[in-house]
Short mmCIF file of C-alpha atoms in Angstrom, two decimals:
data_model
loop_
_atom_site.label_atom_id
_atom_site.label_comp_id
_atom_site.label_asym_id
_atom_site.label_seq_id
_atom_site.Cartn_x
_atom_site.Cartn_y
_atom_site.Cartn_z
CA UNK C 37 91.41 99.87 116.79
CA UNK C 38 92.03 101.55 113.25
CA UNK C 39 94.15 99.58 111.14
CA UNK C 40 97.70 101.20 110.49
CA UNK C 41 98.43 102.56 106.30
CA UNK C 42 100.24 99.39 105.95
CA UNK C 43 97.95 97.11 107.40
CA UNK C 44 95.90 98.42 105.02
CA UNK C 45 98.18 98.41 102.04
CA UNK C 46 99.52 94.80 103.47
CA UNK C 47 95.63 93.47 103.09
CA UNK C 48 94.87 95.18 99.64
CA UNK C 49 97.91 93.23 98.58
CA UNK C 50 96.13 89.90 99.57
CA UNK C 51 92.88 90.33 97.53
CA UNK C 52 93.33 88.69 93.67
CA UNK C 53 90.64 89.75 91.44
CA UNK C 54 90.87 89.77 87.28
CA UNK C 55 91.29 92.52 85.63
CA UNK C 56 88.61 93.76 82.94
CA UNK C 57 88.41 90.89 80.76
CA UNK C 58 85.45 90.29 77.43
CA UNK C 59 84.86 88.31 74.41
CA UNK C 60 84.16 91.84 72.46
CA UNK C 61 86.69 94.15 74.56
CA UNK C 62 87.34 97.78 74.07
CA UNK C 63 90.85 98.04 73.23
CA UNK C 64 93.22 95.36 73.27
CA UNK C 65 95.57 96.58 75.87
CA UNK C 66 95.33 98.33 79.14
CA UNK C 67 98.72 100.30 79.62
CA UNK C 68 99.80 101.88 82.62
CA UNK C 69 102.70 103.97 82.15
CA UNK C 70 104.75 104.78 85.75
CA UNK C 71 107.79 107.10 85.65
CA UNK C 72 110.58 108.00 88.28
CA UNK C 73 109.00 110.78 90.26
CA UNK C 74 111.57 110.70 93.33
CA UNK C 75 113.88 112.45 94.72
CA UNK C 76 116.89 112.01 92.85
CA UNK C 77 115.16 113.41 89.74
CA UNK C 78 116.12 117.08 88.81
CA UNK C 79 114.02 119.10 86.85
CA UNK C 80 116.19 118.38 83.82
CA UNK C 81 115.90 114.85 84.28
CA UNK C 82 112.05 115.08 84.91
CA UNK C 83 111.37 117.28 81.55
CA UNK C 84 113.52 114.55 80.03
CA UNK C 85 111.28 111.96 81.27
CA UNK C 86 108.18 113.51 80.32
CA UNK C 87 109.20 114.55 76.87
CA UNK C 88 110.55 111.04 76.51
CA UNK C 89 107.37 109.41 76.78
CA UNK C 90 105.13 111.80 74.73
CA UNK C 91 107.24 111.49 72.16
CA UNK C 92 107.71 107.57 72.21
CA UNK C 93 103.62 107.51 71.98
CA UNK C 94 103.74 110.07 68.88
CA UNK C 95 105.91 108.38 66.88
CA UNK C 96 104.98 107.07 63.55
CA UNK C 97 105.81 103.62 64.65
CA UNK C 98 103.55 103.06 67.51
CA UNK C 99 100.56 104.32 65.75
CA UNK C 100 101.14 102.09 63.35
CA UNK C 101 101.44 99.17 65.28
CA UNK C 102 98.18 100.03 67.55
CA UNK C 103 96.64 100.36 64.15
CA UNK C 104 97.25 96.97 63.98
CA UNK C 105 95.44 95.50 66.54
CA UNK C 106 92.25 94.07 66.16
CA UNK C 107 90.06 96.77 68.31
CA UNK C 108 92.77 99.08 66.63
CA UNK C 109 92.97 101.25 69.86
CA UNK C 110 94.55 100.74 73.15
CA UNK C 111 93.75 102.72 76.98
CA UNK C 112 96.49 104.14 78.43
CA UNK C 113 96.92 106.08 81.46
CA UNK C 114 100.55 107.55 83.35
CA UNK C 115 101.34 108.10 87.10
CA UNK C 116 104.49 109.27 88.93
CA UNK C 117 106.16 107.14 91.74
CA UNK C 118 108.50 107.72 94.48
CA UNK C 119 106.99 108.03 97.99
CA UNK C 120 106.24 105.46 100.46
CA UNK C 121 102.34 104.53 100.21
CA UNK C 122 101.87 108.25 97.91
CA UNK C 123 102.31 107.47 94.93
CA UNK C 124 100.92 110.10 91.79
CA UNK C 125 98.56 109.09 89.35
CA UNK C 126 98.75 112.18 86.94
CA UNK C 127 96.44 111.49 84.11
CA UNK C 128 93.47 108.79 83.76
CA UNK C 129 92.61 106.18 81.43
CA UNK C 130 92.01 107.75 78.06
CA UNK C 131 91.02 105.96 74.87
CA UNK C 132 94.26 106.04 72.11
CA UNK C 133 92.77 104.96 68.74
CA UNK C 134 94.67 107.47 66.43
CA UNK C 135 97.02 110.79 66.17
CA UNK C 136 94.24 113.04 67.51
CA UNK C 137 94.21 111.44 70.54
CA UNK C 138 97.56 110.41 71.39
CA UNK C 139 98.37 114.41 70.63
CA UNK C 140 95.91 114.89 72.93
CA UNK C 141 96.99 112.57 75.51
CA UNK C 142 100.92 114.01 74.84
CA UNK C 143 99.86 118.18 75.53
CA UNK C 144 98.23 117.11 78.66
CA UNK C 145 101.21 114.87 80.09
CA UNK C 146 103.03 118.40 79.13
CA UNK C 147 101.25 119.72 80.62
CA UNK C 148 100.43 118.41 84.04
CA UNK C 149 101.96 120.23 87.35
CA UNK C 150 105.02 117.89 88.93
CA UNK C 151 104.39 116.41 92.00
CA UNK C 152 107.50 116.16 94.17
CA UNK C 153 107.98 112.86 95.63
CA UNK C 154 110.33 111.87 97.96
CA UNK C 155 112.12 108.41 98.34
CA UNK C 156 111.65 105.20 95.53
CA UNK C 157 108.81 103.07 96.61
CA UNK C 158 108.33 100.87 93.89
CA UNK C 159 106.10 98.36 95.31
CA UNK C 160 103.22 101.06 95.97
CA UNK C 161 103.11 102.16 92.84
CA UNK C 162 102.77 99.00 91.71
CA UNK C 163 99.96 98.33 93.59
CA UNK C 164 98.16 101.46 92.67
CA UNK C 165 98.28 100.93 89.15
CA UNK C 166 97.19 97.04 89.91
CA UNK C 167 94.14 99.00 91.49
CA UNK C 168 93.82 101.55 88.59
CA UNK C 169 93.97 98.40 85.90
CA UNK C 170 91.05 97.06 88.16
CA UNK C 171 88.84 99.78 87.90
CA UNK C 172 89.63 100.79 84.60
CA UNK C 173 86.45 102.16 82.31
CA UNK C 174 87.19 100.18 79.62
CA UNK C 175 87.45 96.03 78.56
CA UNK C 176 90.64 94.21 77.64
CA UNK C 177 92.21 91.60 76.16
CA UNK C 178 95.73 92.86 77.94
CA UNK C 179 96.90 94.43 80.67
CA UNK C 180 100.56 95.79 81.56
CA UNK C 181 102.35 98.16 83.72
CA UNK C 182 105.28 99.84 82.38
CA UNK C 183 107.77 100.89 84.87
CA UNK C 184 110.58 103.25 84.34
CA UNK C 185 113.50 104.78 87.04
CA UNK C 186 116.62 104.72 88.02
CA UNK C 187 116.69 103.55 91.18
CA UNK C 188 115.59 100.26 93.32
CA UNK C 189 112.84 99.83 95.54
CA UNK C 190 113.30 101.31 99.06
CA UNK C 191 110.88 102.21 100.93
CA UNK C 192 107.30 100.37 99.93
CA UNK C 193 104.74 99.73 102.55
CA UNK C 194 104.66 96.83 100.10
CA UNK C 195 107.40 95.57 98.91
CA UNK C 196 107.65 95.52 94.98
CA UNK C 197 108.09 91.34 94.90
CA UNK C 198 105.09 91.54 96.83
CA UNK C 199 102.95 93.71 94.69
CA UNK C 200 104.36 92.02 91.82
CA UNK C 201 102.68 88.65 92.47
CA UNK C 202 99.20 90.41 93.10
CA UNK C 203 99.41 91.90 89.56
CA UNK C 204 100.77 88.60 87.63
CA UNK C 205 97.77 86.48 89.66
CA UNK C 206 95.36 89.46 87.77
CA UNK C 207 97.06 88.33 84.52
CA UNK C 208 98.85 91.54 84.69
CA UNK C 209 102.49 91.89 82.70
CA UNK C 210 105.14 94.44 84.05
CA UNK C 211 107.93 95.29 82.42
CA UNK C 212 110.80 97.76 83.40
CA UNK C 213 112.81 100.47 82.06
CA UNK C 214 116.15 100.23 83.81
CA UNK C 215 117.55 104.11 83.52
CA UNK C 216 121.78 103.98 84.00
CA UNK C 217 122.44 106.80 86.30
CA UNK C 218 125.53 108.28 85.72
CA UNK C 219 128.10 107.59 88.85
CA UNK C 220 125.91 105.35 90.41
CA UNK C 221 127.91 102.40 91.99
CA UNK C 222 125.31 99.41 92.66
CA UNK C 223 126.39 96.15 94.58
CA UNK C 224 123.64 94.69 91.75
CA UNK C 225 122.98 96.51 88.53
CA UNK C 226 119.70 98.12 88.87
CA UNK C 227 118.32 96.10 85.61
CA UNK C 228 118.91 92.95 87.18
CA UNK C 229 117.08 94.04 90.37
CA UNK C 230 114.45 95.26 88.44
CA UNK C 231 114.39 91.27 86.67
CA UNK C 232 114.64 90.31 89.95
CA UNK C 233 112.15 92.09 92.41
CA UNK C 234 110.09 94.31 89.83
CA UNK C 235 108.72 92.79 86.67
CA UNK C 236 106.56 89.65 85.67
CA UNK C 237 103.96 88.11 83.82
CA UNK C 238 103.62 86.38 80.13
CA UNK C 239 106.69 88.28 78.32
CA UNK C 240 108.08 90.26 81.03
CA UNK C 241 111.17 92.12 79.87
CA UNK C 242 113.70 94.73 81.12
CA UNK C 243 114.95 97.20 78.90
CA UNK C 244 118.01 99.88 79.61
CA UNK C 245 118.75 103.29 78.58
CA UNK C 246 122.22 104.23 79.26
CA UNK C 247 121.48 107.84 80.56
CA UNK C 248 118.12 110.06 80.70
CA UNK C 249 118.86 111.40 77.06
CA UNK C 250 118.66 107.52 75.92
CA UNK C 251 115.10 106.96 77.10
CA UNK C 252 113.18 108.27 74.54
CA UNK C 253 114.86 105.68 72.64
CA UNK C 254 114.03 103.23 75.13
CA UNK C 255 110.62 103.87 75.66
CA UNK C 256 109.85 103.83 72.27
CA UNK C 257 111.06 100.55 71.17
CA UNK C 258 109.07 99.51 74.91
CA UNK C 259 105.81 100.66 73.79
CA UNK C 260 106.24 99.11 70.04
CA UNK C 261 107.16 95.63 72.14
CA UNK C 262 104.84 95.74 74.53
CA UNK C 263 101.59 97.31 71.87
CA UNK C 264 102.83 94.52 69.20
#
C-alpha cells in the first residue's frame, strides 16, 4: 500500500541530518525568509508584506552589517506559507554579498506571481524550508528560518512543535515575526504561541509589529539581529 501525504510528511519529520556545515564556508548564514501567504491576507496586506521585506534587505543598515561578516556575504532565499502540506517556495537560494545583488534579489521578490494559499499551516512550511536549508548550494556557518504571519498554526500535516525540533536537532534557529491583526481576539496572544509552538534554536526570538504597516520596521531590525 502507498503511504498517505502525511505518512510521508510524518516520516520526513523523523530523519535528523546537519545542515551544510565547513571550516572555509560560503557565506556565514543561510536565511530562509517565510511570509504569511494564507487566506486571511488581502492583496493590500500581501503588497505590504512583500514590499516590507525588500525593503528591510535594502536598507543601508543590513548591508552594512553583512559587510561585516567574515565571508562578508550571506544566502538567502523566501517562500510563502499557508496551506496544509503546499506550502510556496517563491525564489531560491541566491548569493547576497553587496547592493547589486540584494537589488537584484528585491525586483524579483516584486516581482514574482502570488500564489493563493488557503488555511495557516505553519508546521509544513517549516519543514520545507528545513529541507531547502538541507539542500542548499552553498556552505555555512549559520542557518535560520525567519517566520512572519499573523495567525497560529492550524492545519499542518506536521505540526509546527513538531517540525520545530527537526530543524533545532539540524542546528537550525527560527525566529518569528508576530504580525497584530487588527480585531483579532486570541484566547493566547499570537506572539506567545509563536514562543511557544513556533521558534527555537541558539537565540531564538519573537518580534511584533503592531499592524501590517509596522513590519517593515519589524523585519528590518529582524534581519540586522539575526545577520549580526
Amino acid at each position: 500500500m502507498m503511504p498517505t501525504r502525511r505518512q510521508m510528511l510524518a516520516g520526513a519529520t523523523a530523519t535528523l541530518a546537519a545542515p551544510a556545515r565547513a571550516q572555509s564556508p560560503d557565506v556565514d548564514l543561510l536565511l530562509y525568509l517565510l511570509n504569511d501567504g494564507s487566506g486571511s491576507i488581502d492583496a493590500d496586506e500581501y503588497r505590504l508584506q512583500r514590499e516590507g521585506t525588500a525593503a528591510a534587505l535594502e536598507h543601508p543598515q543590513v548591508l552594512a552589517a553583512i559587510g561585516r561578516l567574515r565571508t562578508r556575504a550571506i544566502a538567502v532565499a523566501y517562500g510563502e506559507w499557508g496551506t496544509p502540506g503546499a506550502p510556496e517556495a517563491i525564489l531560491p537560494w541566491t548569493r547576497i554579498g553587496g547592493p547589486d545583488d540584494v537589488a537584484a534579489f528585491a525586483g524579483r521578490l516584486l516581482d514574482a506571481p502570488r500564489r493563493f494559499l488557503s488555511y495557516n499551516a505553519i508546521g509544513d512550511a517549516l519543514s520545507m524550508a528545513t529541507d531547502m536549508i538541507r539542500s542548499a548550494p552553498f556552505r555555512a556557518s549559520r542557518a535560520t528560518i525567519d517566520l512572519a504571519g499573523d495567525g497560529p498554526d492550524m492545519r499542518s500535516l506536521v505540526p509546527a512543535a513538531a517540525a520545530r525540533e527537526r530543524a533545532v536537532a539540524m542546528g537550525i534557529t527560527i525566529n518569528a515575526l508576530a504580525i497584530q491583526a487588527e480585531g483579532a481576539a486570541r484566547a493566547t496572544p499570537l506572539g506567545q504561541h509563536y514562543e511557544a509552538n513556533v521558534i527555537g534554536g541558539p537565540n531564538a526570538f519573537v518580534v511584533s509589529a503592531r499592524d501590517r504597516t509596522d513590519f517593515a520596521h519589524a523585519i528590518f531590525n529582524k534581519l540586522v539581529r539575526e545577520i549580526s
